[in-house]
Short mmCIF file of C-alpha atoms in Angstrom, two decimals:
data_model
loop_
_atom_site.label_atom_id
_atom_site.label_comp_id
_atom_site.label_asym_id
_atom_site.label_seq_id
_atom_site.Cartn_x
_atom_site.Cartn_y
_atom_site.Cartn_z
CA UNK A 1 5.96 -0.79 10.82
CA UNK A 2 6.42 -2.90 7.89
CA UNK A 3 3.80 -0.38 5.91
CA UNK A 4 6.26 2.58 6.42
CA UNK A 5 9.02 0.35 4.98
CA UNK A 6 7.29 0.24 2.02
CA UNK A 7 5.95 3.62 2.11
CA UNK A 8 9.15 5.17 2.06
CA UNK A 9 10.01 3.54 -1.27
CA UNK A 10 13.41 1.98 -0.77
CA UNK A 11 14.75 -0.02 -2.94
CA UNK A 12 14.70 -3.51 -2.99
CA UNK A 13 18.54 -3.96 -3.50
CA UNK A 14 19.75 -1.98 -0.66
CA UNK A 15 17.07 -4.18 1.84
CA UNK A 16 18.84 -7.38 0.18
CA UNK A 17 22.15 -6.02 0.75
CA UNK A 18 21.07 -5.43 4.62
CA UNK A 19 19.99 -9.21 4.71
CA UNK A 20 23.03 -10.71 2.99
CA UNK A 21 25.04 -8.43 5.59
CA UNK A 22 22.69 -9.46 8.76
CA UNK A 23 23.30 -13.76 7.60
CA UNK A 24 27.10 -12.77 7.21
CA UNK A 25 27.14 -11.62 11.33
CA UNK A 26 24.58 -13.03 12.69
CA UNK A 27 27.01 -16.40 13.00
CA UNK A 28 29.51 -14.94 14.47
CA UNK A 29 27.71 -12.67 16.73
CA UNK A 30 26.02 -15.92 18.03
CA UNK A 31 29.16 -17.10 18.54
CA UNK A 32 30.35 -14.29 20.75
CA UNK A 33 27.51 -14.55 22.54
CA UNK A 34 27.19 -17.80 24.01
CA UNK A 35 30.94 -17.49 25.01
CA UNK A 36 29.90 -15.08 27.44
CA UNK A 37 28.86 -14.74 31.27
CA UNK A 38 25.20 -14.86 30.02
CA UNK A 39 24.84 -18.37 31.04
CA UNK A 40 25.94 -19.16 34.29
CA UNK A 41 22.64 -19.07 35.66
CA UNK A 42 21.50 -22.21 35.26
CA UNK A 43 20.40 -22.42 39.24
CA UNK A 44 17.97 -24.87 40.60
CA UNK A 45 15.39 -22.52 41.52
CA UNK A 46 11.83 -22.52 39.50
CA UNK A 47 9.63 -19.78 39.05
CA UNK A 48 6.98 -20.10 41.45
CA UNK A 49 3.37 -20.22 40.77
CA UNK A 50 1.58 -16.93 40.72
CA UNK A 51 -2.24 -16.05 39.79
CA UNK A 52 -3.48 -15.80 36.58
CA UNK A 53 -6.74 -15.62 34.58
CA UNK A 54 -7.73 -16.58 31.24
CA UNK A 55 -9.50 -14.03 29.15
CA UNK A 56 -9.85 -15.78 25.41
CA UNK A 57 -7.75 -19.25 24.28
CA UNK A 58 -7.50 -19.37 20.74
CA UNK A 59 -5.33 -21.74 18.03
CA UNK A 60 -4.80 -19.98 14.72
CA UNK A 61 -3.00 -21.48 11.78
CA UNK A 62 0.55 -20.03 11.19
CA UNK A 63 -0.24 -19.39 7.44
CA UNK A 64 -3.29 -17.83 8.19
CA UNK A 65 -1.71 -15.36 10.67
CA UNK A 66 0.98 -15.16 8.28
CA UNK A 67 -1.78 -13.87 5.89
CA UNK A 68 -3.25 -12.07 8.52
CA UNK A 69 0.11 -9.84 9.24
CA UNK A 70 0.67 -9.09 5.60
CA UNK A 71 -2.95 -8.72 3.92
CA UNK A 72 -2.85 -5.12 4.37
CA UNK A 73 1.03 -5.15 3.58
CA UNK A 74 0.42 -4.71 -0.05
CA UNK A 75 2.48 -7.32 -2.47
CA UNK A 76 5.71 -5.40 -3.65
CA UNK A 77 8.91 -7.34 -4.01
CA UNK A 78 10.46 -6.26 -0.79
CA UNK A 79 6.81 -7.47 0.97
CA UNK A 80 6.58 -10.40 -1.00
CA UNK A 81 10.46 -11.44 -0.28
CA UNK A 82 9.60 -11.35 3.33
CA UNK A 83 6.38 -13.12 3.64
CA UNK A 84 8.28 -16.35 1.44
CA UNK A 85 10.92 -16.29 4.29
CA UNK A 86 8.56 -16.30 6.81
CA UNK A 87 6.44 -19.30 5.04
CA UNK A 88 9.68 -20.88 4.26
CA UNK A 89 10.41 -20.84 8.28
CA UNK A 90 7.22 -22.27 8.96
CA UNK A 91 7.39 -24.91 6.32
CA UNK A 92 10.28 -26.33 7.47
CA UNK A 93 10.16 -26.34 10.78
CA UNK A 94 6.56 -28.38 10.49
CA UNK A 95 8.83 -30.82 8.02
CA UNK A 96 11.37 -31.63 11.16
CA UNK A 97 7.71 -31.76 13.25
CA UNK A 98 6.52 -34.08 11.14
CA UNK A 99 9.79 -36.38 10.71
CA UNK A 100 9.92 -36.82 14.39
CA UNK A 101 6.16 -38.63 14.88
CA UNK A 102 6.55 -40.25 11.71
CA UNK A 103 4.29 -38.83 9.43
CA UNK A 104 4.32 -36.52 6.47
CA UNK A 105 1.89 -33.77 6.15
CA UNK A 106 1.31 -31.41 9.33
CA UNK A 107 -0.21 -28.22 9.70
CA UNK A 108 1.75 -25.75 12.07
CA UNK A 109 -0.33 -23.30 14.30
CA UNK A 110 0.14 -20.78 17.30
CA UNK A 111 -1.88 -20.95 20.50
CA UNK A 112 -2.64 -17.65 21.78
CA UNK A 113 -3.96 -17.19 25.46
CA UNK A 114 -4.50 -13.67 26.70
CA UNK A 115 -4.81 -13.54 30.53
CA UNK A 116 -5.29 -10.49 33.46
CA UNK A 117 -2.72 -10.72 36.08
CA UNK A 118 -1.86 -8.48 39.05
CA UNK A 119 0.49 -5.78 38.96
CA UNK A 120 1.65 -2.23 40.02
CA UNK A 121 0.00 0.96 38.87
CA UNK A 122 1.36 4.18 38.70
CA UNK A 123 0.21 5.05 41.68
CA UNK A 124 1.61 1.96 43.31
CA UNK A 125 -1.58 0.25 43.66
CA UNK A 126 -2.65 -3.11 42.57
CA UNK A 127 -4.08 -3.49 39.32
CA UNK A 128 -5.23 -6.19 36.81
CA UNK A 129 -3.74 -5.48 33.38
CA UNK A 130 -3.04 -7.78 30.60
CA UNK A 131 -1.31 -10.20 28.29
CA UNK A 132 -0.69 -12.65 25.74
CA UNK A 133 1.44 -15.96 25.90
CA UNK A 134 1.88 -17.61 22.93
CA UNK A 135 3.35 -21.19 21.73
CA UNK A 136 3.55 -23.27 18.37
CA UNK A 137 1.27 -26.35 18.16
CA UNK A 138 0.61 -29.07 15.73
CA UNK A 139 -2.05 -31.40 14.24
CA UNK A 140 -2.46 -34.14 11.25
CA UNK A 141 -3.68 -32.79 8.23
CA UNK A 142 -7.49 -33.31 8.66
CA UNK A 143 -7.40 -33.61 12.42
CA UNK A 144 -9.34 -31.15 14.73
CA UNK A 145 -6.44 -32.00 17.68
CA UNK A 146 -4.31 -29.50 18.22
CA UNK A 147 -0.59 -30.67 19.78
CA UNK A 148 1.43 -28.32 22.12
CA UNK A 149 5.08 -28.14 20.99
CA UNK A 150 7.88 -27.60 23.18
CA UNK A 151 9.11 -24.06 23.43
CA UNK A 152 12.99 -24.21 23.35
CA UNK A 153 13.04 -20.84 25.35
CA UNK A 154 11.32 -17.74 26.96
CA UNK A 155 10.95 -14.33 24.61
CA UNK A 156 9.68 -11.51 26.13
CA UNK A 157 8.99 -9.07 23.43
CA UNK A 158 7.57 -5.45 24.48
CA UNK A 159 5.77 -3.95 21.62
CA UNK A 160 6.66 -0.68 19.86
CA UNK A 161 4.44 2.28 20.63
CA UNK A 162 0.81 2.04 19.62
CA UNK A 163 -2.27 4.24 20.91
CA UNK A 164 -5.34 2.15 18.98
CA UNK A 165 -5.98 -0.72 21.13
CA UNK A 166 -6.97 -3.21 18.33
CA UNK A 167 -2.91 -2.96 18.05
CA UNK A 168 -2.67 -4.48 21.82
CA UNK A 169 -0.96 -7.73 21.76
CA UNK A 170 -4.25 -9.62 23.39
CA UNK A 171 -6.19 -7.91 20.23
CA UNK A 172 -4.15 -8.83 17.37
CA UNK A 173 -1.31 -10.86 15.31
CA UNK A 174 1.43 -8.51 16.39
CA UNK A 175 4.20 -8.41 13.72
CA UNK A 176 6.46 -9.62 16.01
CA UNK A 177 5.08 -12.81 15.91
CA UNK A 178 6.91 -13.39 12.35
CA UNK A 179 10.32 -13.30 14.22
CA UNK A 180 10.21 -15.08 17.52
CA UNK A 181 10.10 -19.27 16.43
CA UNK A 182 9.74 -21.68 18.50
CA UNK A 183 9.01 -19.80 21.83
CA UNK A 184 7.45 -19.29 24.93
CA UNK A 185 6.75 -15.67 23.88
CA UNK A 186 5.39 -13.40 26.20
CA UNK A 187 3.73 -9.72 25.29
CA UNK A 188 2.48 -7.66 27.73
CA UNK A 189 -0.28 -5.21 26.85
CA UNK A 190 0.82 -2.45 28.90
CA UNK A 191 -1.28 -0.18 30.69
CA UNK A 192 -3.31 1.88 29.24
CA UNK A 193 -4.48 -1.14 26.52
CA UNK A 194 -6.15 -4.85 26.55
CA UNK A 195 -7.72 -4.70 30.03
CA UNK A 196 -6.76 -1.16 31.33
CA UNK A 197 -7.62 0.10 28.25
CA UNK A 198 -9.84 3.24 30.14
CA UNK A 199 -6.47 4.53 31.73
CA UNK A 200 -3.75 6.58 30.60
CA UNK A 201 -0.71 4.75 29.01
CA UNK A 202 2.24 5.29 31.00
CA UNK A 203 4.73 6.30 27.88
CA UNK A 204 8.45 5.91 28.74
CA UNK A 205 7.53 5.25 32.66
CA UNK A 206 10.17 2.48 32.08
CA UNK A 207 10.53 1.48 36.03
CA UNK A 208 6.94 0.70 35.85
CA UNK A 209 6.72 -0.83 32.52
CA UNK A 210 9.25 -2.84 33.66
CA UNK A 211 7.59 -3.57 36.81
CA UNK A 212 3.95 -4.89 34.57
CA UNK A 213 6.38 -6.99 32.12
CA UNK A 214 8.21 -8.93 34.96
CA UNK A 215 4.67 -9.93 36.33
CA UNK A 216 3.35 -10.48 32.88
CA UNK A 217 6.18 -13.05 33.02
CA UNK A 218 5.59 -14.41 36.03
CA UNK A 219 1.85 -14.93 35.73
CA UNK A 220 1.95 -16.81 32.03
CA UNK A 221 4.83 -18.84 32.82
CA UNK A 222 2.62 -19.99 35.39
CA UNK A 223 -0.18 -20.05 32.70
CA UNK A 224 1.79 -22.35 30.35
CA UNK A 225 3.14 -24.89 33.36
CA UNK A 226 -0.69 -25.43 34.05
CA UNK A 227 -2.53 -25.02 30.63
CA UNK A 228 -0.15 -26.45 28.34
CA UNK A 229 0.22 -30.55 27.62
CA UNK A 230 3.89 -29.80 27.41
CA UNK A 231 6.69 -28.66 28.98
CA UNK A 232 9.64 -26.15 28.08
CA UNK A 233 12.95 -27.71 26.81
CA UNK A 234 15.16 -28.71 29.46
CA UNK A 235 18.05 -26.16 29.03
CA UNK A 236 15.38 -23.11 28.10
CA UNK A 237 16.49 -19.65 29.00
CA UNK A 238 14.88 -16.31 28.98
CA UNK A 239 15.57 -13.28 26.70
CA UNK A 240 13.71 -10.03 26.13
CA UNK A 241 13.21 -8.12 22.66
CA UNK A 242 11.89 -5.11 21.22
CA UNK A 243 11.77 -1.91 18.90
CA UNK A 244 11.51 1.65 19.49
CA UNK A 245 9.28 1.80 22.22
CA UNK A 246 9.31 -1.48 23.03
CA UNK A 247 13.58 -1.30 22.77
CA UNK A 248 13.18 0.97 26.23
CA UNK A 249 11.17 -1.16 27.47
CA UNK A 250 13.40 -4.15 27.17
CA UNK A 251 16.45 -2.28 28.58
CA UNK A 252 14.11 -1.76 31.34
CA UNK A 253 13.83 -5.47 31.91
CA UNK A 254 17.14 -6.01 31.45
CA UNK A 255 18.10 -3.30 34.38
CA UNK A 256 15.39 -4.92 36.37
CA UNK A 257 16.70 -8.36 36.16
CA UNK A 258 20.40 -7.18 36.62
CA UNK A 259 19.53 -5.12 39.70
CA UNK A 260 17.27 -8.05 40.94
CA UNK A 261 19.71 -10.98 40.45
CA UNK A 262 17.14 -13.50 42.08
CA UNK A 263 15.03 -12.84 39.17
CA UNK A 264 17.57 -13.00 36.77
CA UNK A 265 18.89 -16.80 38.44
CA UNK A 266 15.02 -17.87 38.38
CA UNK A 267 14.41 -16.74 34.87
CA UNK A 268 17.65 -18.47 33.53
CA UNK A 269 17.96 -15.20 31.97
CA UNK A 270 20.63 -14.73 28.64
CA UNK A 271 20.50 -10.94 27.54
CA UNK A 272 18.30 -8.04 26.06
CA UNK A 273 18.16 -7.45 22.19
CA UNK A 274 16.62 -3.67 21.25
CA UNK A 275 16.40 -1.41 18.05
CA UNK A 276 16.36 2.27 18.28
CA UNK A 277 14.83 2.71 21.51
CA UNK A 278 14.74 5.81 23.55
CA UNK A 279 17.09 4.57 26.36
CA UNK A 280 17.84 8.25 27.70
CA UNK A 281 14.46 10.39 27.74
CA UNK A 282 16.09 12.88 28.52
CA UNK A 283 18.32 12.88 25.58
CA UNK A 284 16.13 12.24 23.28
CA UNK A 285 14.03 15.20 24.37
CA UNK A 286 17.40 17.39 24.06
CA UNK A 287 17.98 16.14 20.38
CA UNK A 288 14.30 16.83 19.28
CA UNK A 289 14.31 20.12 20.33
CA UNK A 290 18.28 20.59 18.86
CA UNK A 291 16.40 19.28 15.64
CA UNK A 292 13.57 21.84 15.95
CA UNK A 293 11.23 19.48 13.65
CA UNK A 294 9.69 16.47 14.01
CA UNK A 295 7.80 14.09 11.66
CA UNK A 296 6.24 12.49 14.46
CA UNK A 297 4.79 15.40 16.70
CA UNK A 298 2.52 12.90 18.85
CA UNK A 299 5.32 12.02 20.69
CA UNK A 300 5.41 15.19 22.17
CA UNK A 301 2.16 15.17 23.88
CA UNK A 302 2.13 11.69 24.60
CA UNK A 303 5.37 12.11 26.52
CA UNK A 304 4.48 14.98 28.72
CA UNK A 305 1.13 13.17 29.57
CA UNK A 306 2.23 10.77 31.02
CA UNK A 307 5.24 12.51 32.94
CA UNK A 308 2.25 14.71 34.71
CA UNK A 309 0.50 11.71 35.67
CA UNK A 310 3.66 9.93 36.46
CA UNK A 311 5.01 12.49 38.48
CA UNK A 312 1.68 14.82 39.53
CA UNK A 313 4.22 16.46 42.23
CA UNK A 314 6.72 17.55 39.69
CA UNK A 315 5.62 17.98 36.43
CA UNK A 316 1.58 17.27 37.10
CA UNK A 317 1.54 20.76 39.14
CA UNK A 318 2.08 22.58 35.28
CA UNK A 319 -1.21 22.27 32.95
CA UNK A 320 -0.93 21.51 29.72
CA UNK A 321 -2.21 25.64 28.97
CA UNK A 322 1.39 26.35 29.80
CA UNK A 323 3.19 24.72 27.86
CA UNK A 324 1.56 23.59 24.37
CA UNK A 325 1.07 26.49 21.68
CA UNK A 326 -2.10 28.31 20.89
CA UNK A 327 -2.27 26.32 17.91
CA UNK A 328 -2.43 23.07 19.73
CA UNK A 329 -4.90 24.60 22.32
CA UNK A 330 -7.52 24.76 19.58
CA UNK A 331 -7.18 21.39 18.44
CA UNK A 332 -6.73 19.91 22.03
CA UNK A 333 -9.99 18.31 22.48
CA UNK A 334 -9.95 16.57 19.38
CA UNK A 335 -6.27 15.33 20.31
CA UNK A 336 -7.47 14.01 23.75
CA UNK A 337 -10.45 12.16 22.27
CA UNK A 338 -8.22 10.88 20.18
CA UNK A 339 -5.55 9.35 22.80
CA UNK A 340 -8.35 8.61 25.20
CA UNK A 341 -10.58 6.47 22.98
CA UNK A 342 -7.83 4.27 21.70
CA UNK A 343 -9.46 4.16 18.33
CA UNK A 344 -6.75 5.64 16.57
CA UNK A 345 -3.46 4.82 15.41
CA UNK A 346 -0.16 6.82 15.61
CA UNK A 347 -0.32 7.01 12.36
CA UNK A 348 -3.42 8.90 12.58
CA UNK A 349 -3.07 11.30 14.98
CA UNK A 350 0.29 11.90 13.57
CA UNK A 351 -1.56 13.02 10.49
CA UNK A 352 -4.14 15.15 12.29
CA UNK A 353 -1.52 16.90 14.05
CA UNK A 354 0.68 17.69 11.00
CA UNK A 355 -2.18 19.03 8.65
CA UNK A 356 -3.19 21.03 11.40
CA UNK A 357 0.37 22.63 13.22
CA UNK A 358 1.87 22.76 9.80
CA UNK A 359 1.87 26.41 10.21
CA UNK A 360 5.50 27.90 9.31
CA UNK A 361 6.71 26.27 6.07
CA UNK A 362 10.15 26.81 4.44
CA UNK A 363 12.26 24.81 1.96
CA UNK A 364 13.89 23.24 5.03
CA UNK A 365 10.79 21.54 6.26
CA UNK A 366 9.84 18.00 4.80
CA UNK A 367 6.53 17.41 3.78
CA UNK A 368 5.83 14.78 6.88
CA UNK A 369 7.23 17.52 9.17
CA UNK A 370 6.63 20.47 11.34
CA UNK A 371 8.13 22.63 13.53
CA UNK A 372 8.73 22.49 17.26
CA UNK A 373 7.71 26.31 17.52
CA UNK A 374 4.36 24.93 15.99
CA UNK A 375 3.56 22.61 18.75
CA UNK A 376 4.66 24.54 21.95
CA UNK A 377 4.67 27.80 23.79
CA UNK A 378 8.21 30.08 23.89
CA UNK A 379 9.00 29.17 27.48
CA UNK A 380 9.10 25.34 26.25
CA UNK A 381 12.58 26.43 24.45
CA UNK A 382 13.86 27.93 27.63
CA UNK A 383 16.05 25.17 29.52
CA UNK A 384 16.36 27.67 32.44
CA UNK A 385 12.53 27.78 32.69
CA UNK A 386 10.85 25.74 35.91
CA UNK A 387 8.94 23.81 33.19
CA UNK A 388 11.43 22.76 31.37
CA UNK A 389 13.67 21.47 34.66
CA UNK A 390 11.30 19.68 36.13
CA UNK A 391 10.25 17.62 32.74
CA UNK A 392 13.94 16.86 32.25
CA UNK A 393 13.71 15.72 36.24
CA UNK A 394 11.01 13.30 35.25
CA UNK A 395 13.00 12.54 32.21
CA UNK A 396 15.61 11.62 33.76
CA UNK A 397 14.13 9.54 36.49
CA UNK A 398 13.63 6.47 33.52
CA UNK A 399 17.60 6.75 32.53
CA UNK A 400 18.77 3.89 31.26
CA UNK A 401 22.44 4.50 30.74
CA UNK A 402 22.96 5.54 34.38
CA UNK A 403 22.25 3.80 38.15
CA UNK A 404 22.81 -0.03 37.47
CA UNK A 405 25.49 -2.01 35.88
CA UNK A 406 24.96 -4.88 33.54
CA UNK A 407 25.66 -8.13 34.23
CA UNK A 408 24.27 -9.77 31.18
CA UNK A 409 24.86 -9.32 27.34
CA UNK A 410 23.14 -6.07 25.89
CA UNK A 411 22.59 -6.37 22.14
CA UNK A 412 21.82 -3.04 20.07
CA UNK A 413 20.68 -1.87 17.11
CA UNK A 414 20.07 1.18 15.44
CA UNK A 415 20.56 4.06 12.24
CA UNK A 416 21.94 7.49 12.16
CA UNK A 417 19.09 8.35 9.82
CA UNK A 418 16.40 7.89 12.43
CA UNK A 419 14.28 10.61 13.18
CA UNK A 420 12.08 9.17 15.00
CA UNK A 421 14.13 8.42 18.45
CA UNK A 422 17.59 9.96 18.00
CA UNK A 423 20.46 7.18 17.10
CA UNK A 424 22.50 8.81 20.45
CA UNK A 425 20.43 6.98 22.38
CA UNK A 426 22.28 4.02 21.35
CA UNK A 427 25.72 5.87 21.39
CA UNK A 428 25.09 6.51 25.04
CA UNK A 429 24.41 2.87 25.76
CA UNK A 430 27.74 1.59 24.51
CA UNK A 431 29.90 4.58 26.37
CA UNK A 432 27.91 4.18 29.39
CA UNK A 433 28.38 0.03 29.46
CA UNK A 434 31.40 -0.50 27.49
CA UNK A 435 31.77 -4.14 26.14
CA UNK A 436 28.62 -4.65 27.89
CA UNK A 437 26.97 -3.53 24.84
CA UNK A 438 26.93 -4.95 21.44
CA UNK A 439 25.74 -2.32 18.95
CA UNK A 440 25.37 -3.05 15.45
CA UNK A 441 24.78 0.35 13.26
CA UNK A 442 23.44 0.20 9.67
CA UNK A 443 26.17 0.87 7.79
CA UNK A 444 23.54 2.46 5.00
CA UNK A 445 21.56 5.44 7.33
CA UNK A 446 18.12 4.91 6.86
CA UNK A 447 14.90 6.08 9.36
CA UNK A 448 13.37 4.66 12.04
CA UNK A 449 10.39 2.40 10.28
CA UNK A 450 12.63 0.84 7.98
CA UNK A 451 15.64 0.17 10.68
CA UNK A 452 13.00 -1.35 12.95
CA UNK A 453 12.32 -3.73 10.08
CA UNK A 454 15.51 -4.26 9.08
CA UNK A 455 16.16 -5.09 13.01
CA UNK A 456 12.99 -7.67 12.98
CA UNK A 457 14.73 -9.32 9.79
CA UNK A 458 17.85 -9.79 11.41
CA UNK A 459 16.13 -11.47 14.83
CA UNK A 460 14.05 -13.89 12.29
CA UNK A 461 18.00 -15.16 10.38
CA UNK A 462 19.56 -15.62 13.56
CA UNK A 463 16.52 -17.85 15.16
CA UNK A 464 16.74 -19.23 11.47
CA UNK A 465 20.11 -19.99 11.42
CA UNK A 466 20.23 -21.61 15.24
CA UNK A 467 17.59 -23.95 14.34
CA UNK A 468 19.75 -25.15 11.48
CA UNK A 469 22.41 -25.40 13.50
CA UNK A 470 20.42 -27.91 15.95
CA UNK A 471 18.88 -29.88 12.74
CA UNK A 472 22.92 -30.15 11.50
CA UNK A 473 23.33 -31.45 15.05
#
């Protein structure tokens, strides 16, 4: 994501402006927070102990997957500005490390275990998928020991949409890891990647992406309890985070937990915390085609994939023949190979599908974009066709801002210059929930890479500023 930030050329003052902005609310938002009903779920109950496997167990140091994250990031000023935060972080927080055994040079690193563990499929069969559970550890300069470190809480972060699976979680230094501190932090593969990596990825099935992060949770909870030489800090909670992709999919934790309060007593849980996700499917499908262009067409696909396996009764009785244009037809193959082999990256099949569906060109067409008629057949257009109803039934089967009610804090954040996943979604959110919903909106519009980053900035100051707060006592 960060690489689109800097792709799109912004300038470095307006991205310093955002942060000075972000450290000016994030206090105060804090603030509002923990006066809320979020915590009065501090039960007696304890997760219990569910199965697990470990698949790899590995201890990196946190400058080298600093390094890691940004090698390919280039070394602009916006890039570079960044990256010194992040080291910044790291260096201080191994300071107050090393000040509390008494020593003076420490060298920080995160322990990453990625484990199978049962689930649901979309089918509603068992299935082994996978995940990663991460934690900060410690050793003495020179020492080969690594130290667990007590996490002070639980961060479930579901990961923006990727279709390579060397971008899984359990395959890589996800750029999440930049933001989440000193965590328990959990990030599930989903299907389709890490373990299941053969099947289809069930995009914007949020029930049962919800369903595969809530055992994810489960099973490396249990992980750390047995694995770790530590323990969690004694008033720990649980929160769940994400972008774009990943933003749905955290709603869709947060509606699980809310509509499972058991869970949500268990899991001490505090609130949900998503940027420009696509919390109404349906919606967003309605503003795409309003829009009639798109500068990232492999959404389009994607999404009615994986309603036809999702829903083989409703919208899997159409073939794709009837509904994608000729165009598309003849590059088909080549588009399937490339979702199926999860060798390629969104970026990439983005680009293969706009140098070859960039057929109708005017002055109102970007040079990233294409047109809707491009991609699919006439009847596609027609909201009275059977096609059309019965995607918008699937659609609207993984509503968000509909069936459930809230119970716990529901933090926001978006831009009206997205076109990636249209900004309503986030609109519909706060009418649907009311004060429910905290929704901070960029007061400069800018699109959907750059707000995700902007988002992932704002996440790092306020973990930032709370650990301050706790050194200040």
């Amino acid at each position: 994501m960060l690489s689109k930030l800097i792709s799109a050329n912004k300038s470095f003052l307006r991205l310093f402006s955002a942060i000075i902005l972000i450290i000016a609310t994030a206090s105060c938002e804090r603030k509002q927070q923990s006066g809320s009903d979020e915590n009065d779920n501090g039960g007696n109950n304890y997760p219990e102990a569910v199965y697990y496997n470990v698949l790899d167990d590995e201890t990196i140091a946190a400058l080298d997957i600093i390094e890691q994250i940004f090698s390919n990031l280039g070394d602009d000023v916006q890039t570079t500005f960044f990256k010194n935060m992040v080291i910044a972080d790291i260096n201080s927080f191994a300071d107050s490390i090393a000040t509390t055994i008494g020593t003076h040079d420490i060298e920080l690193g995160l322990r990453k275990i990625a484990y199978s563990y049962y689930s649901t499929d979309v089918n509603g069969e068992p299935i082994e998928i996978s995940s990663a559970a991460l934690w900060r550890v410690y050793r003495k300069n020179n020492d080969t020991i690594w130290h667990d470190i007590s996490p002070e809480k639980i961060v479930m972060v579901e990961h923006f949409t990727i279709t390579s699976d060397a971008e899984a979680p359990t395959q890589c230094s996800p750029f999440e890891l930049l933001v989440t501190g000193n965590t328990l932090t959990i990030m599930p593969d989903y299907i389709g990647y890490g373990l299941t990596r053969h099947l289809p990825h069930p995009y914007l099935n949020h029930d049962l992406c919800a369903t595969n992060s809530i055992d994810a949770l489960a099973a490396g909870y249990t992980l750390f309890d047995e694995v770790a030489s530590c323990e969690l800090k004694e008033d720990w909670t649980t929160c769940v985070i994400g972008a774009s992709q990943g933003g749905g999919n955290a709603l869709a934790v947060h509606k699980f937990m809310d509509t499972n309060p058991e869970y949500a007593e268990v899991w001490k849980f505090e609130y949900s915390y998503a940027a420009a996700g696509p919390y109404n499917p349906s919606l967003t499908m309605e503003k795409y085609f309003e829009r009639g262009k798109t500068s990232y067409p492999l959404v389009y696909p994607f999404t009615l994939k994986s309603m036809m396996q999702s829903y083989p009764d409703i919208l899997g009785k159409y073939t794709e023949e009837e509904m994608f244009s000729d165009e598309y037809l003849q590059m088909k193959d080549t588009i399937d190979y490339m979702f199926e082999s999860k060798n390629f990256t969104t970026a990439e099949i983005n680009e293969v599908l706009v140098k070859n569906l960039r057929i109708t060109v005017d002055e109102n067409l970007s040079d990233d974009e294409i047109y809707l008629s491009d991609i699919f057949k006439e009847v596609m257009f027609n909201n009275n066709s059977e096609v059309v109803k019965d995607l918008y039934n699937c659609l609207d089967k993984n509503d968000l801002t509909r069936d459930w009610t809230p119970s716990h804090r529901i933090r926001l954040f978006y831009s009206s210059g997205d076109r990636t996943v249209p900004y309503e979604n986030s609109i519909a959110m706060k009418e649907a929930f009311g004060d429910k919903v905290d929704a901070t909106e960029l007061e400069e519009p800018v699109d959907h890479f750059e707000a995700c980053t902007l988002w992932m900035i704002k996440v790092f100051l306020e973990g930032r500023l709370s650990f301050v707060a706790k050194s200040l006592g």
